Structure formats: C-alpha cells, structure tokens
Coordinates of C-alpha atoms and ligand atoms in Angstrom, one line a residue:
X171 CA -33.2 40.9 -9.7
X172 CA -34.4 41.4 -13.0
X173 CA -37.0 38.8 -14.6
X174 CA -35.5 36.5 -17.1
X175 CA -31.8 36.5 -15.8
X176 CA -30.6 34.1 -13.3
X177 CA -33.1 32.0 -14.0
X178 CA -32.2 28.1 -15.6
X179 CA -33.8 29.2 -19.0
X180 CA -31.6 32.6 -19.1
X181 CA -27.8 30.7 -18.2
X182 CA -28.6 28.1 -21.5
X183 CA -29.8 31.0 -23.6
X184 CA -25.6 32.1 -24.1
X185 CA -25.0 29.1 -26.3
X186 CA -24.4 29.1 -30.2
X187 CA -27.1 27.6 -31.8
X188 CA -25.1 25.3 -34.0
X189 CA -23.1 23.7 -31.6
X190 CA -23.9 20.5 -29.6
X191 CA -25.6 20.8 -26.2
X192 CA -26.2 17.4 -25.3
X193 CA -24.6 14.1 -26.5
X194 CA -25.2 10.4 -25.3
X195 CA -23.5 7.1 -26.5
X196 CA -25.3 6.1 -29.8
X197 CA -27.5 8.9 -30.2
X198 CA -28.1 12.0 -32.5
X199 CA -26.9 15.6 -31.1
X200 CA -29.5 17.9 -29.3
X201 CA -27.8 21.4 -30.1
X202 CA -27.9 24.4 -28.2
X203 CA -30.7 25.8 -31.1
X204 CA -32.5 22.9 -30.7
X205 CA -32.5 22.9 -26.9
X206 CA -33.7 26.5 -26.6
X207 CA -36.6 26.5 -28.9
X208 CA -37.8 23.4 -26.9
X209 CA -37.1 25.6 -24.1
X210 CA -39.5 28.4 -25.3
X211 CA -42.2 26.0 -26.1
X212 CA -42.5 23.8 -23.4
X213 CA -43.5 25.4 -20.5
X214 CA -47.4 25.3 -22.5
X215 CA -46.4 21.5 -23.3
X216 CA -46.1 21.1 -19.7
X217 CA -49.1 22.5 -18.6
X218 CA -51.5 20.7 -21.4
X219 CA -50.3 17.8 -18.7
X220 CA -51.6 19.0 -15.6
X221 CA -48.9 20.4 -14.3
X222 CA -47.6 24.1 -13.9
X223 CA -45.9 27.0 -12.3
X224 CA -45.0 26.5 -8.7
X225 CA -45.8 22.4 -8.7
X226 CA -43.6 19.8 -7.7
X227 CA -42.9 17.0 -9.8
X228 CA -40.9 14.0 -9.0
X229 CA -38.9 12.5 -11.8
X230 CA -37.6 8.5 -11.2
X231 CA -35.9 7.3 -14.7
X232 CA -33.0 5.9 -15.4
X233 CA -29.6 7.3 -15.9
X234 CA -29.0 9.5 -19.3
X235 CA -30.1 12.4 -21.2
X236 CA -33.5 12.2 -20.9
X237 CA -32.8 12.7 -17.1
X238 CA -31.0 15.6 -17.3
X239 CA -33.4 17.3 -19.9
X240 CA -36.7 16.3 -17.5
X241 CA -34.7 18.4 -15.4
X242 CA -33.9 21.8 -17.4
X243 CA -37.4 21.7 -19.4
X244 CA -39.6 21.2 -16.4
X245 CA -37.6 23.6 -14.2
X246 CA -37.7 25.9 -16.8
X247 CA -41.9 25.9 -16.9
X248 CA -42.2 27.1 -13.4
X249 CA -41.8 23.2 -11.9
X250 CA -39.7 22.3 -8.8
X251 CA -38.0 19.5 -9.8
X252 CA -37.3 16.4 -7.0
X253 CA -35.4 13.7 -9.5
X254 CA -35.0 10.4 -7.0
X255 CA -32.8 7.6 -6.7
X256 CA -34.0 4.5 -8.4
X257 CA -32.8 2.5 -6.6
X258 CA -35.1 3.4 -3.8
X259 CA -37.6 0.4 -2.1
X260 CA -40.9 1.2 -1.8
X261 CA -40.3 2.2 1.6
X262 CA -38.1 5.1 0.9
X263 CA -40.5 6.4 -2.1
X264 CA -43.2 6.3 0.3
X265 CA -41.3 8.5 2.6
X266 CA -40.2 10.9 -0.6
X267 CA -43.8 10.9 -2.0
X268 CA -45.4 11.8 1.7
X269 CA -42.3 14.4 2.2
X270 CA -42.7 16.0 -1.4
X271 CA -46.7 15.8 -1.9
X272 CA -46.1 15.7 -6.0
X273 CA -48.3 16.9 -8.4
X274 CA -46.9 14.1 -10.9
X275 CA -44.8 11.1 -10.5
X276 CA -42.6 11.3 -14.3
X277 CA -41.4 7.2 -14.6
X278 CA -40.1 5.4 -18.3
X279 CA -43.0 4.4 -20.2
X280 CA -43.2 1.0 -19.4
X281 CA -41.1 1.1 -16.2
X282 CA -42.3 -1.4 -13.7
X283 CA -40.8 -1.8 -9.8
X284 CA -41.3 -0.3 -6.7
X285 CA -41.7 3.6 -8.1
X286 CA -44.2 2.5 -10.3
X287 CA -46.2 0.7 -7.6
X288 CA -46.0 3.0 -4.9
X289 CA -46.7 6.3 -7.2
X290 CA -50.5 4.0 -8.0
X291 CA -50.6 3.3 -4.1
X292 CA -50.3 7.0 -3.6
X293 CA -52.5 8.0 -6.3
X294 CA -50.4 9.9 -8.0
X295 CA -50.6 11.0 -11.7
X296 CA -47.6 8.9 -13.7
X297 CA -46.7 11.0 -16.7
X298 CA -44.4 8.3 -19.1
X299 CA -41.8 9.5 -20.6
X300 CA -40.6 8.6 -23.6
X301 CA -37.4 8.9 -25.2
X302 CA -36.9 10.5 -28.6
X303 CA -33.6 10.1 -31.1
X304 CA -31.5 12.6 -30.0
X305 CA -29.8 12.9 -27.0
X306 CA -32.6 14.3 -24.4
X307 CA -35.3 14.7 -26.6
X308 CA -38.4 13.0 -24.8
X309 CA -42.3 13.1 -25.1
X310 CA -44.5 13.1 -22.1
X311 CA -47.5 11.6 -22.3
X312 CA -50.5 10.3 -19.6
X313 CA -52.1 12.9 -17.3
X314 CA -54.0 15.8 -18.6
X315 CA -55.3 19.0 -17.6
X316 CA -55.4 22.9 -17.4
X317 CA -52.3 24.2 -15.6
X318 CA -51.2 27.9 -15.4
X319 CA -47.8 28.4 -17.9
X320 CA -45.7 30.8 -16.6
X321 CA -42.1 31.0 -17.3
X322 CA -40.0 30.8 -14.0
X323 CA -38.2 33.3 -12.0
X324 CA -35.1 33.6 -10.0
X325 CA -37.0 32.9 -6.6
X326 CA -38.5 30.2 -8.2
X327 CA -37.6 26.4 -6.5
X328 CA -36.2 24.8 -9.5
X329 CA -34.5 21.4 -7.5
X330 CA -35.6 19.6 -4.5
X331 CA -33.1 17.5 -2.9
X332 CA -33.2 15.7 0.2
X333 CA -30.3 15.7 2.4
X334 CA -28.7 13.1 5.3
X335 CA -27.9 14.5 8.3
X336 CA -28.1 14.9 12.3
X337 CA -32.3 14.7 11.5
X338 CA -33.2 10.9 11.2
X339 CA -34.9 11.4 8.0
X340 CA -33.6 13.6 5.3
X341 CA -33.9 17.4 5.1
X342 CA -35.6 18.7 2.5
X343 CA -33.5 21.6 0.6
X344 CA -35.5 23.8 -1.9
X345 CA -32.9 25.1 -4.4
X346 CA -34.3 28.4 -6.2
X347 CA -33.0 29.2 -9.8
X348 CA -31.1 31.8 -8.7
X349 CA -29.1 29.7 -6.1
X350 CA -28.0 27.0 -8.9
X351 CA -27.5 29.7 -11.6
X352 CA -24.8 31.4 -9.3
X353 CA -23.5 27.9 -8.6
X354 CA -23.3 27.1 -12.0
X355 CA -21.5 30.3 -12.7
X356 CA -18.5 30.0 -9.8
X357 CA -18.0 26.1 -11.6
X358 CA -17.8 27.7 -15.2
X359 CA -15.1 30.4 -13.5
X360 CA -13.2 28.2 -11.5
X361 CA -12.8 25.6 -14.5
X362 CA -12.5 28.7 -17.3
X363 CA -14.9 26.7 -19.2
X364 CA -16.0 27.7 -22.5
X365 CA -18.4 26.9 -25.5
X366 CA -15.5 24.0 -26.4
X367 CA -15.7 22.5 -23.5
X368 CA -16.8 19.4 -23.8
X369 CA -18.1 17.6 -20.1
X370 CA -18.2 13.5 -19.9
X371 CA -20.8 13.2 -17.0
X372 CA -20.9 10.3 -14.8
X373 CA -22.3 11.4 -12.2
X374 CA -26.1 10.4 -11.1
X375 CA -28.8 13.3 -12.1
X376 CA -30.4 13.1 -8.9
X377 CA -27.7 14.3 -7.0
X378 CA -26.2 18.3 -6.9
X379 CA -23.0 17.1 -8.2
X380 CA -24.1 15.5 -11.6
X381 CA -26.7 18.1 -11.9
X382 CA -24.3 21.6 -11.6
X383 CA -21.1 20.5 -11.9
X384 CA -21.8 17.9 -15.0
X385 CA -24.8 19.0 -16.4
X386 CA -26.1 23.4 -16.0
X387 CA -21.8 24.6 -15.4
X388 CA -20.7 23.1 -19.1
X389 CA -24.2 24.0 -20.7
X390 CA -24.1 27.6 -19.2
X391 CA -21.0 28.0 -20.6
X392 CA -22.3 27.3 -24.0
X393 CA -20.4 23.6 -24.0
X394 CA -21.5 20.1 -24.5
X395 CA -22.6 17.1 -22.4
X396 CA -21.9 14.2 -23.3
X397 CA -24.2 11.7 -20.7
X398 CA -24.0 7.7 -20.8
X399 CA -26.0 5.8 -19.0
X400 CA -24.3 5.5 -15.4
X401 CA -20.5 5.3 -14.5
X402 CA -19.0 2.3 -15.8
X403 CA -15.4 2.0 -15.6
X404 CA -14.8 -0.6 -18.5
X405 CA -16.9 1.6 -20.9
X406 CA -15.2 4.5 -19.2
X407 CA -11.9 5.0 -21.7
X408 CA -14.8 4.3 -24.8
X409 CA -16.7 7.1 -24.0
X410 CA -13.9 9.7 -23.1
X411 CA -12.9 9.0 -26.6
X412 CA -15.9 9.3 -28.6
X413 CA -17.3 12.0 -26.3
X414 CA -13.7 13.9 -27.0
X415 CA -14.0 14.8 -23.8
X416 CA -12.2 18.0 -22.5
X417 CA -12.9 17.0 -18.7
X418 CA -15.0 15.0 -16.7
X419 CA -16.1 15.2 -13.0
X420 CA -16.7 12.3 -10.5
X421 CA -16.5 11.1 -6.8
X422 CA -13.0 9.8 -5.8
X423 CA -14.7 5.9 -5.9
X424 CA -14.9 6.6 -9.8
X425 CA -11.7 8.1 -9.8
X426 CA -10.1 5.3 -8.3
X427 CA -11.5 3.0 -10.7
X428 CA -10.8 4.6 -13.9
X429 CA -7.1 4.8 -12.5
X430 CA -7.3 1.2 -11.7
X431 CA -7.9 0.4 -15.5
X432 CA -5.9 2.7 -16.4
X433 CA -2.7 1.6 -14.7
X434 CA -3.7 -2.0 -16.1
X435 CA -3.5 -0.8 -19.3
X436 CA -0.8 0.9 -18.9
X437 CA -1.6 4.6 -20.8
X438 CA -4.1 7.3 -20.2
X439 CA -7.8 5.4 -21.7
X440 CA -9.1 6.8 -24.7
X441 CA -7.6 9.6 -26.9
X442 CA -9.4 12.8 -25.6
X443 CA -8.5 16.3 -25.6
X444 CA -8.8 16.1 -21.7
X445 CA -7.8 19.3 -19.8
X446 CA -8.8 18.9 -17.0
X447 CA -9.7 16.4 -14.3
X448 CA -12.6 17.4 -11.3
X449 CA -13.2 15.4 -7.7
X450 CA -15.8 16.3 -5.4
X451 CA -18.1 15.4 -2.8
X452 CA -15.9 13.2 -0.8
X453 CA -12.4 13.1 0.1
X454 CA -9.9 12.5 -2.6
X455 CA -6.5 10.4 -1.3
X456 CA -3.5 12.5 -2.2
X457 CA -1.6 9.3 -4.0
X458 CA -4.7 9.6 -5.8
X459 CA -4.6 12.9 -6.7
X460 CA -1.2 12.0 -7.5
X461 CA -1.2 9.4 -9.7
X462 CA -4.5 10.1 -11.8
X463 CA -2.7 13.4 -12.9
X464 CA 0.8 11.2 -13.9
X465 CA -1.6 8.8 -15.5
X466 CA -4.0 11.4 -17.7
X467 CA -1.2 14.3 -17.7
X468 CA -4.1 16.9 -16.6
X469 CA -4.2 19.1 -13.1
X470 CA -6.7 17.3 -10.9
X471 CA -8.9 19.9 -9.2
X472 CA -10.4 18.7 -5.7
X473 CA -13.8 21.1 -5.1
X474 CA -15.8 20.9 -2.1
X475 CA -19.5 20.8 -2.2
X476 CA -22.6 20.4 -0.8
X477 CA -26.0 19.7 -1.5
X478 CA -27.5 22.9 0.3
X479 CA -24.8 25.1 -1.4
X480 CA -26.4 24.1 -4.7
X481 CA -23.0 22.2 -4.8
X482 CA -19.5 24.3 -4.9
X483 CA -18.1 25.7 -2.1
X484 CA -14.4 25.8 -2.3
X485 CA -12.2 24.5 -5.3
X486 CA -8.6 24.2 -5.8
X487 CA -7.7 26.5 -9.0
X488 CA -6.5 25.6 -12.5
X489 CA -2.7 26.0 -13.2
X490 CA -1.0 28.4 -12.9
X491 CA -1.9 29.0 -9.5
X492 CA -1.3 26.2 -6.7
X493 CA -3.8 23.2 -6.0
X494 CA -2.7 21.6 -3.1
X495 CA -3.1 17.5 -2.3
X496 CA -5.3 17.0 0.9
X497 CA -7.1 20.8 0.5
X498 CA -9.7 21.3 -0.8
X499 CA -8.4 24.9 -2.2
X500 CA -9.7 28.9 -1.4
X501 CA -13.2 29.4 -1.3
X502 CA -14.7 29.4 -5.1
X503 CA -18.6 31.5 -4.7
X504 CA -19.6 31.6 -1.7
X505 CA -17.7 33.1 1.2
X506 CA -16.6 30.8 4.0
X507 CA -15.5 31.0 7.3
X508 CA -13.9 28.2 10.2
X509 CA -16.0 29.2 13.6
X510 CA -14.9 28.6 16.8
X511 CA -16.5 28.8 20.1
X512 CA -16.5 32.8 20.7
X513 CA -15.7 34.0 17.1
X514 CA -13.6 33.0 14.0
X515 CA -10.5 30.6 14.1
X516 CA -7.3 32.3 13.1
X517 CA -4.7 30.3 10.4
X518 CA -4.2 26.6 11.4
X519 CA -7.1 27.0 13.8
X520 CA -9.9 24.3 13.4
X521 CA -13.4 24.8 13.9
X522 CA -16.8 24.6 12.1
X523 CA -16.7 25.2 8.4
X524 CA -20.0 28.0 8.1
X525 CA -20.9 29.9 4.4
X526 CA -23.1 32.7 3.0
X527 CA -23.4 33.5 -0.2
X528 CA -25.9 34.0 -3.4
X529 CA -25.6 29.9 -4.1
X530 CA -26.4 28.8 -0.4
X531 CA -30.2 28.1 1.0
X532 CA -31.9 30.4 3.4
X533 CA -33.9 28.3 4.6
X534 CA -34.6 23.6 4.8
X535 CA -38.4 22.8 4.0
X536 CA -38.4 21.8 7.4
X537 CA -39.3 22.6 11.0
X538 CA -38.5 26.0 12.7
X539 CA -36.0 24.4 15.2
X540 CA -34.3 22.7 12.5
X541 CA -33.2 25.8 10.1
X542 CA -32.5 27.7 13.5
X543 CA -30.1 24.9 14.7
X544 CA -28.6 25.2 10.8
X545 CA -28.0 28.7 10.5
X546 CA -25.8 30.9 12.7
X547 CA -26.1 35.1 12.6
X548 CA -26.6 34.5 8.9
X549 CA -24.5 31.8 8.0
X550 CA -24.8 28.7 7.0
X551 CA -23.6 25.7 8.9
X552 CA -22.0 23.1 7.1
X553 CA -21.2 20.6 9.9
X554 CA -17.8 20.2 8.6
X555 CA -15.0 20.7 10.0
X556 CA -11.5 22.7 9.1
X557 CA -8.9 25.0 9.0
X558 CA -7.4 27.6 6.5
X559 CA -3.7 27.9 6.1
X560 CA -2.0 31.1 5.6
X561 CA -2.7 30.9 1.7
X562 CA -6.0 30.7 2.7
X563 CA -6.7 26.8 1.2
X564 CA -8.8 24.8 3.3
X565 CA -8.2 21.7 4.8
X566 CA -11.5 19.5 6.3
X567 CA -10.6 17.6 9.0
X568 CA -13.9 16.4 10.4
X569 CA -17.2 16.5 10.8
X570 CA -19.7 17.4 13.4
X571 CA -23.1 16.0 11.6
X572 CA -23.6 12.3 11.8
X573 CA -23.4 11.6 8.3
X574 CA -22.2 8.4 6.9
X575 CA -19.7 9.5 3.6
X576 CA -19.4 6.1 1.5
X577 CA -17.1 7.4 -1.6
X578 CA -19.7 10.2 -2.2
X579 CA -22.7 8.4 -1.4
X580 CA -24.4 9.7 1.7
X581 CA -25.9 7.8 4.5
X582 CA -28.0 8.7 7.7
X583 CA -27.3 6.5 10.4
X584 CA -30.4 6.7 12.1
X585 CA -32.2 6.0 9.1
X586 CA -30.7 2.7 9.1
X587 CA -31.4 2.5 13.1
X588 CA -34.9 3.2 12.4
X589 CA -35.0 -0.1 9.6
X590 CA -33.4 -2.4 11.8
X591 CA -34.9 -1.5 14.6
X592 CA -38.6 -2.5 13.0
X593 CA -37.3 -6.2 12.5
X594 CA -39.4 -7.8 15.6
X595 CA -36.4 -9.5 16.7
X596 CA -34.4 -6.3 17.4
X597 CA -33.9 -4.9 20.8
X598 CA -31.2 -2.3 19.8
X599 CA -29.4 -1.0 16.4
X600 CA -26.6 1.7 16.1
X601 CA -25.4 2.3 12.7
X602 CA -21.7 4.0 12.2
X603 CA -19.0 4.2 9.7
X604 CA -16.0 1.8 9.2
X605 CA -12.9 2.8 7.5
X606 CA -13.1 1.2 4.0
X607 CA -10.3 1.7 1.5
X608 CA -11.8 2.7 -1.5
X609 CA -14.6 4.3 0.3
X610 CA -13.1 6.1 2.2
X611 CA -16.4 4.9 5.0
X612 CA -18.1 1.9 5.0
X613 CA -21.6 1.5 6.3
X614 CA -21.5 -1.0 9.7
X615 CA -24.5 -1.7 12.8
X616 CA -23.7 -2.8 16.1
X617 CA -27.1 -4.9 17.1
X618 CA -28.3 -6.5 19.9
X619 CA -31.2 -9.0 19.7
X620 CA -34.2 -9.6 21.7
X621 CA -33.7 -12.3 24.7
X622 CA -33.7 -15.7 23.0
X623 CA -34.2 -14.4 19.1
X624 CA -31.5 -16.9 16.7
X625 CA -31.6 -14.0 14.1
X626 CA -27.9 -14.1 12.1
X627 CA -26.0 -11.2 10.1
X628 CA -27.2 -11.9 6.9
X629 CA -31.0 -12.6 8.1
X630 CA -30.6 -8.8 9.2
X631 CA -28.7 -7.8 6.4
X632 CA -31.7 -9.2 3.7
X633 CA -34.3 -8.1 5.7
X634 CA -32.6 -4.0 5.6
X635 CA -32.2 -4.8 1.6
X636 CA -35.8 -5.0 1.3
X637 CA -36.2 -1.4 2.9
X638 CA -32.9 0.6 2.0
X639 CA -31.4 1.3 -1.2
X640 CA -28.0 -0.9 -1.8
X641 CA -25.7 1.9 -0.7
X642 CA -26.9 2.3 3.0
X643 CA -27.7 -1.4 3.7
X644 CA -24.6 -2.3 6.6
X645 CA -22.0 -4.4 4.6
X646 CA -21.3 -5.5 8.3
X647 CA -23.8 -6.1 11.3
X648 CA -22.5 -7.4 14.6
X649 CA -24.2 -8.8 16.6
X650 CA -23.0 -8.0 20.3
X651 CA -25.0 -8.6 23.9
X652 CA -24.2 -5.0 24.8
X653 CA -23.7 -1.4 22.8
X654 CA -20.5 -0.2 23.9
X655 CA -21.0 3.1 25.7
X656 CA -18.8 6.5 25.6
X657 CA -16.8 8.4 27.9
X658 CA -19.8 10.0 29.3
X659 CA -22.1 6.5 29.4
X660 CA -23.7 7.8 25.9
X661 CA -24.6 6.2 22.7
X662 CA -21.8 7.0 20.7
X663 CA -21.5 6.4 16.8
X664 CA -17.9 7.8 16.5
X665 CA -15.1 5.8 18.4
X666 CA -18.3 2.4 18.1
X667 CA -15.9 0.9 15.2
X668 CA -12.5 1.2 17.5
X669 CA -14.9 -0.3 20.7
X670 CA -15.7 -3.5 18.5
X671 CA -12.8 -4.2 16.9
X672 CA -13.5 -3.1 13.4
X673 CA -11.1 0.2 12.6
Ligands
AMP199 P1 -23.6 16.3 -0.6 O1 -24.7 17.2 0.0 O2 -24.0 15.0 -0.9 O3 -22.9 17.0 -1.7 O4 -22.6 16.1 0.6 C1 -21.9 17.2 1.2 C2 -20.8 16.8 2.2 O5 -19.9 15.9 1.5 C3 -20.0 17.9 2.7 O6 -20.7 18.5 3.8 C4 -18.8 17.2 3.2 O7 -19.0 16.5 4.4 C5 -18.6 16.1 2.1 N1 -17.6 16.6 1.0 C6 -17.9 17.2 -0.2 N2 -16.8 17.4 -0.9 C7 -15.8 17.0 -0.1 C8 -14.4 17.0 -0.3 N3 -13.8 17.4 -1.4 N4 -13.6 16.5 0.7 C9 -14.2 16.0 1.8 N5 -15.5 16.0 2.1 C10 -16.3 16.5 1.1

C-alpha cells in the first residue's frame, strides 16, 4: 500500500472545497476546504496536547458534530480513536478505561457525571473540548506536552470499538484506516453516492454504524453530513427538511418510529429530496420495509453489518436491480460464505455466516484462544447464521453467539449475569432475550435469590441501573426457585423465555 491513500485523511481529501462537509441544526457550515486545511494542521495541534501517533484516546461527548470531527481529526494525527457510550456508569468506564489504558480521556468542557469522575479516579489527562460555531469545529484545551506528529498510515488503528459477544466482557476490535476506508468505499458503491448527496445521521458516533455508514461513506464521497444531536423522532421530519436530506441511515427501532409519525401525519415528514432510505444492524420487519417505502416513495435498502467488519457486509442494491424483504441482499465488500460442518453449504443450505475481505479485522485485542476460536482457515466468523438463495441474497436466520440484539443495541448476557450476580442477595442470574415487538429482543433475567432474601424485581432492577447503561438493564427479572435446565441438564439462554412463560 502506498503512504497517504487508504488512510482517513486521503478518502476526505476528494471533496470540492466549496461545498458543505458538515452541517448540524442551528449552526454555520464546515466545508470540505475548511475541513481539510484543519486536517493538515492538526495533527501538530494534537501533539502540543500530549498526545500523538500510535496513542489511544478515548472520546465521551455528547451526540453531534463535534463527535464526529474528534473522530476524523484525531484519527487523522496518528491517534486510535475509542469514542464511548455516555451513558455508561462508572462501572462500565472503569472497565473501558482499564481495557483501553488511554493516553487522554476528551469530555465537554464543563461535563460533569460518572466519565468525568472516573477519568480523575483513573488519573487520566481530561482534554475539554470545546465547541466552535460551525458545525464540528472544536478547541481542545487542558493537558500539555511533547508528542511525536506523524500523519497516519493505512495500518494505522484509527477506531477502537468494543464488541458483545460469547466473551463476558466485550472484545476489543482495533479497526486500521485501511479496514474503514475500504468500508467506507463498498457503502459509497452500493448507495452510488456522490458529492450531492446529502446524509441525515442519526445514528450514535460511538457505534460502526453512525461512524461509516453516516459519517466517512457520504464525506468520502465528497457529500455532506448533516448531524443533530441524537435521534429524535418528533424533530425527525424538521431536520430531513432543513438538512435537504437525500437519505438517511438508522436501526429498524428508528425506522419504526419515524413511520409511526409519519402514518399519523398522514404524508412523507418534511420536503426533502430523499432518494434513498438505509436499515442496518438489526433486523428490519418486511411490513416495515414495506410501508416506510409507500410512505417516503424511496427503495429501502436493508445492509448487514458488523462491528468487526468495519460495518458493511452484505446490502441489498439500489433499483434497478432486486432488493428483496427479509434478505439482507448479495454480499457488498467483503466476500462471504455460509459454512457447514465439513465445507460450504450449497443454495437454501444454512450454516455459519464467515467473511474475508480488505474491510474485516485480522485479528481482537484480545487473548490468543479467543481470535483462534473467531477465525477459521482465514475467515472470519460472524456467529450468524444463514443461507444464500440461488440469486445469491442472503437470508440470516440465526445466530450462534450469545448476543442480546435490542433494535440495534447490543447486549452481553453475561455481562448482566456478572452485575446481578454481585448484589449479596443473589444466588443465581441468567440473562436472555424476550421477543419484543419493536425490538425485535428485549433484555429479560431469570434469578434465584439466596435462602430467605425478600429482594423484589424492581429492588434488582435499580440496583443493575446503577451498574449498566439503560439499554442492557432487564426490563423483566423473574424471580423463580429454580433455573430451568435444557435438554442436556445445561444452563441454557435460548428456549429460557419459552421455559418461563415469557415468549
Ligand atoms: P454490531 O457489531 O453492533 O454492528 O452488530 C453486528 C450484529 O448485528 C451482526 O453480527 C448481526 O447479528 C446483527 N445484524 C446486523 N445487521 C443485521 C441485519 N440487517 N439483519 C439482522 N441482523 C443484523
């Protein structure tokens, strides 16, 4: 690979100078121009702060611009970027901060809450940021020091995200430049989009979704982002119009939502040169599907991705060609295969979903045993599950990694075992999914209490809101005198909601 391409700073180098690269609700327009001489100079603005080439800097801010461009203009200094839910209890940042060692903790100047306490328990340097006029723009101010300036390459970690999954804690998955430039590039072919598109982005900027899909994909292109604070589906049809949005991309929740006012309001929200509508990273209902593209008048394109495929795997194409409800189309980057116990499943033939390509990881930041259980003679296992049909679309059907999918939003169960399990009343916890409609999968825990504890559901449910995000705290905890078993006298999480009554 040659230095200087495939690198973050090298995909938004294509865009015309004059023309918007980032927009926000209320706020002035950071061009393309404007965005690539900051570019160029801040990787020496970066390091005047203590922090350079090959650190690791975690970023906990709010939703909006300034997110997004923490992202590209420390990424683009050499910096691996690990931008974190805040909405995380101290708890979980402890966890992040011990699994990410950062050089820098980047908060809101005058943010206070659990980040800010635990980044001073830790001893970390707090660089404040704060935000500018235009869309984006941002000064950081705080730390100081000497750091080494060096623009990044493609082998560079750019994004570190931290995955659920069969582990109890999350995996760690160091995304390189070149992984989410190629990314980037399959979204901006499969979506044809150009320097007039213009990308609403809902999507939270510490997740692989918002961050390619919504945010490096339009940009590379040469496009415009247009990012609010958040989703928000009554300023939703507001935004879409003063945005001019030419598509957006969201989780099917979002979807559902933006439907739901729009079928109140009888009309497609908002006048907006929409083309195109994009669902990912959860399943989208087919009367969804169906009724979002009646309702806007736009194809609705279901993509599959995943965090440690620097998002897009597989996306159903733009007209002319076929998208099909309930698939989630022909692979779209990366190459993808179903594999079956002795070799590769044939048409209609289910098995595990497994990838390789220029966008996937090669490796977790993790132990040996886990990245040998992950891979598989060179490919990537996503412990999904499938089947192609004969136009080669494929269909997920399953899943083989115990993963809680709630609309998007994605939950390890034994993360929420381990929680319960410290209250001093608990004997036993097993946390599992319950169909929810909107969801799609509901967070649930089967308990069983310590001889003569008087603990109650929402006791249980309070004391896990002090330690969990809101997301993965159970919406339902029963409380039983006995886990039911499986067929083979195992803990079991799937077939736990049918055994108590809750499917
Ligand atoms: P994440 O790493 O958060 O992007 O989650 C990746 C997982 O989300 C995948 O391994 C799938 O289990 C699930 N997923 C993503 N897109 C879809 C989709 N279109 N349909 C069904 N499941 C999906």
């Amino acid at each position: 690979m040659k230095p200087g391409t495939h690198t973050i700073g090298a995909l938004l180098r294509g865009g015309a100078t004059d023309r918007a690269a980032l927009r926000a609700p209320g706020r002035a327009t950071l061009t393309h121009g404007a965005l690539q001489s900051w570019l160029d100079e801040s990787p020496e603005q970066i390091a005047a702060l203590g922090v350079g080439h090959g650190d690791t800097v975690a970023l906990v801010l709010p939703p909006g611009p300034a997110l997004a461009t923490a992202f590209l203009v420390l990424a683009n200094a050499g910096v691996a970027v690990a931008p974190l839910n805040p909405d995380y209890q101290r708890a979980e940042l402890e966890f992040y901060f011990d699994d990410l060692q950062p050089g820098a903790v980047v908060l809101a100047r005058g943010a206070t809450g659990p980040a800010t306490d635990t980044a001073a328990a830790h001893g970390l340097p707090i660089l404040e940021l704060l935000e500018g006029e235009q869309a984006g723009r941002f000064s950081l101010g705080g730390a100081a020091g000497a750091a080494r300036a060096s623009p990044a390459r493609p082998e560079d970690v750019a994004l570190l995200l931290h995955t659920s999954g069969t582990t109890a804690r999350p995996k760690l998955v160091p995304l390189t430049h070149a992984n989410l430039t190629a990314s980037a590039g399959n979204i901006m072919t499969t979506l044809a989009l150009s320097a007039s598109d213009c990308c609403l982005n809902v999507m939270p900027l510490f997740h692989i979704h918002g961050l390619v899909a919504g945010l490096l994909a339009p940009l590379g292109a040469g496009g415009a982002v247009y990012c609010p604070p958040g989703f928000n589906a009554l300023k939703f049809a507001a935004w879409l119009q003063d945005a001019q949005a030419t598509w957006y991309t969201a989780v099917p929740t979002m979807h559902q939502a933006v439907l739901a006012r729009a079928q109140r309001q009888q009309g497609a929200p908002g006048d907006a040169p929409l083309r195109l509508i994009r669902s990912s990273s959860a399943s989208l209902p087919p009367a969804v599907m169906r009724e979002l593209e009646a309702s806007f008048g736009v194809p609705v394109i279901e993509s599959y991705g995943m965090t440690e495929a620097s998002h897009q795997m597989a996306s159903n194409p733009l007209p002319p060609a076929a998208r099909k409800p309930g698939s989630v189309g022909p692979a779209a980057g990366p190459e993808i295969r179903v594999r079956r116990e002795g070799g590769w499943a044939g048409v209609d033939q289910e098995g595990e979903i497994v990838i390789r390509g220029a966008n996937v990881i090669s490796a977790y930041r993790a132990a040996e045993a886990v990245n040998a259980a992950a891979f598989v003679d060179g490919w990537f296992r996503t412990g999904d599950q499938g089947y192609f049909d004969a136009d080669g679309y494929l269909f997920i059907t399953g899943r083989l990694k115990e993963l809680i999918n709630r609309g998007g939003e994605k939950i390890s169960p034994r993360e929420v075992d381990d929680v319960l399990l410290e209250h001093p009343d608990v004997a036993q916890a097993v946390t599992f999914a319950i169909p929810h409609p909107k969801l799609g999968e509901e967070v649930a825990a089967a308990v069983v209490l310590k001889q003569g504890a008087t603990l109650d559901e929402s006791e249980l449910r309070a004391f896990a809101r002090e330690r969990l995000a809101g997301f993965k705290v159970p919406r339902r905890v029963v409380l039983v005198a006995e886990i039911p078993k499986g067929p083979t006298g195992k803990l079991q999480r799937i077939g736990l909601a049918q055994a108590l009554g809750l499917s």
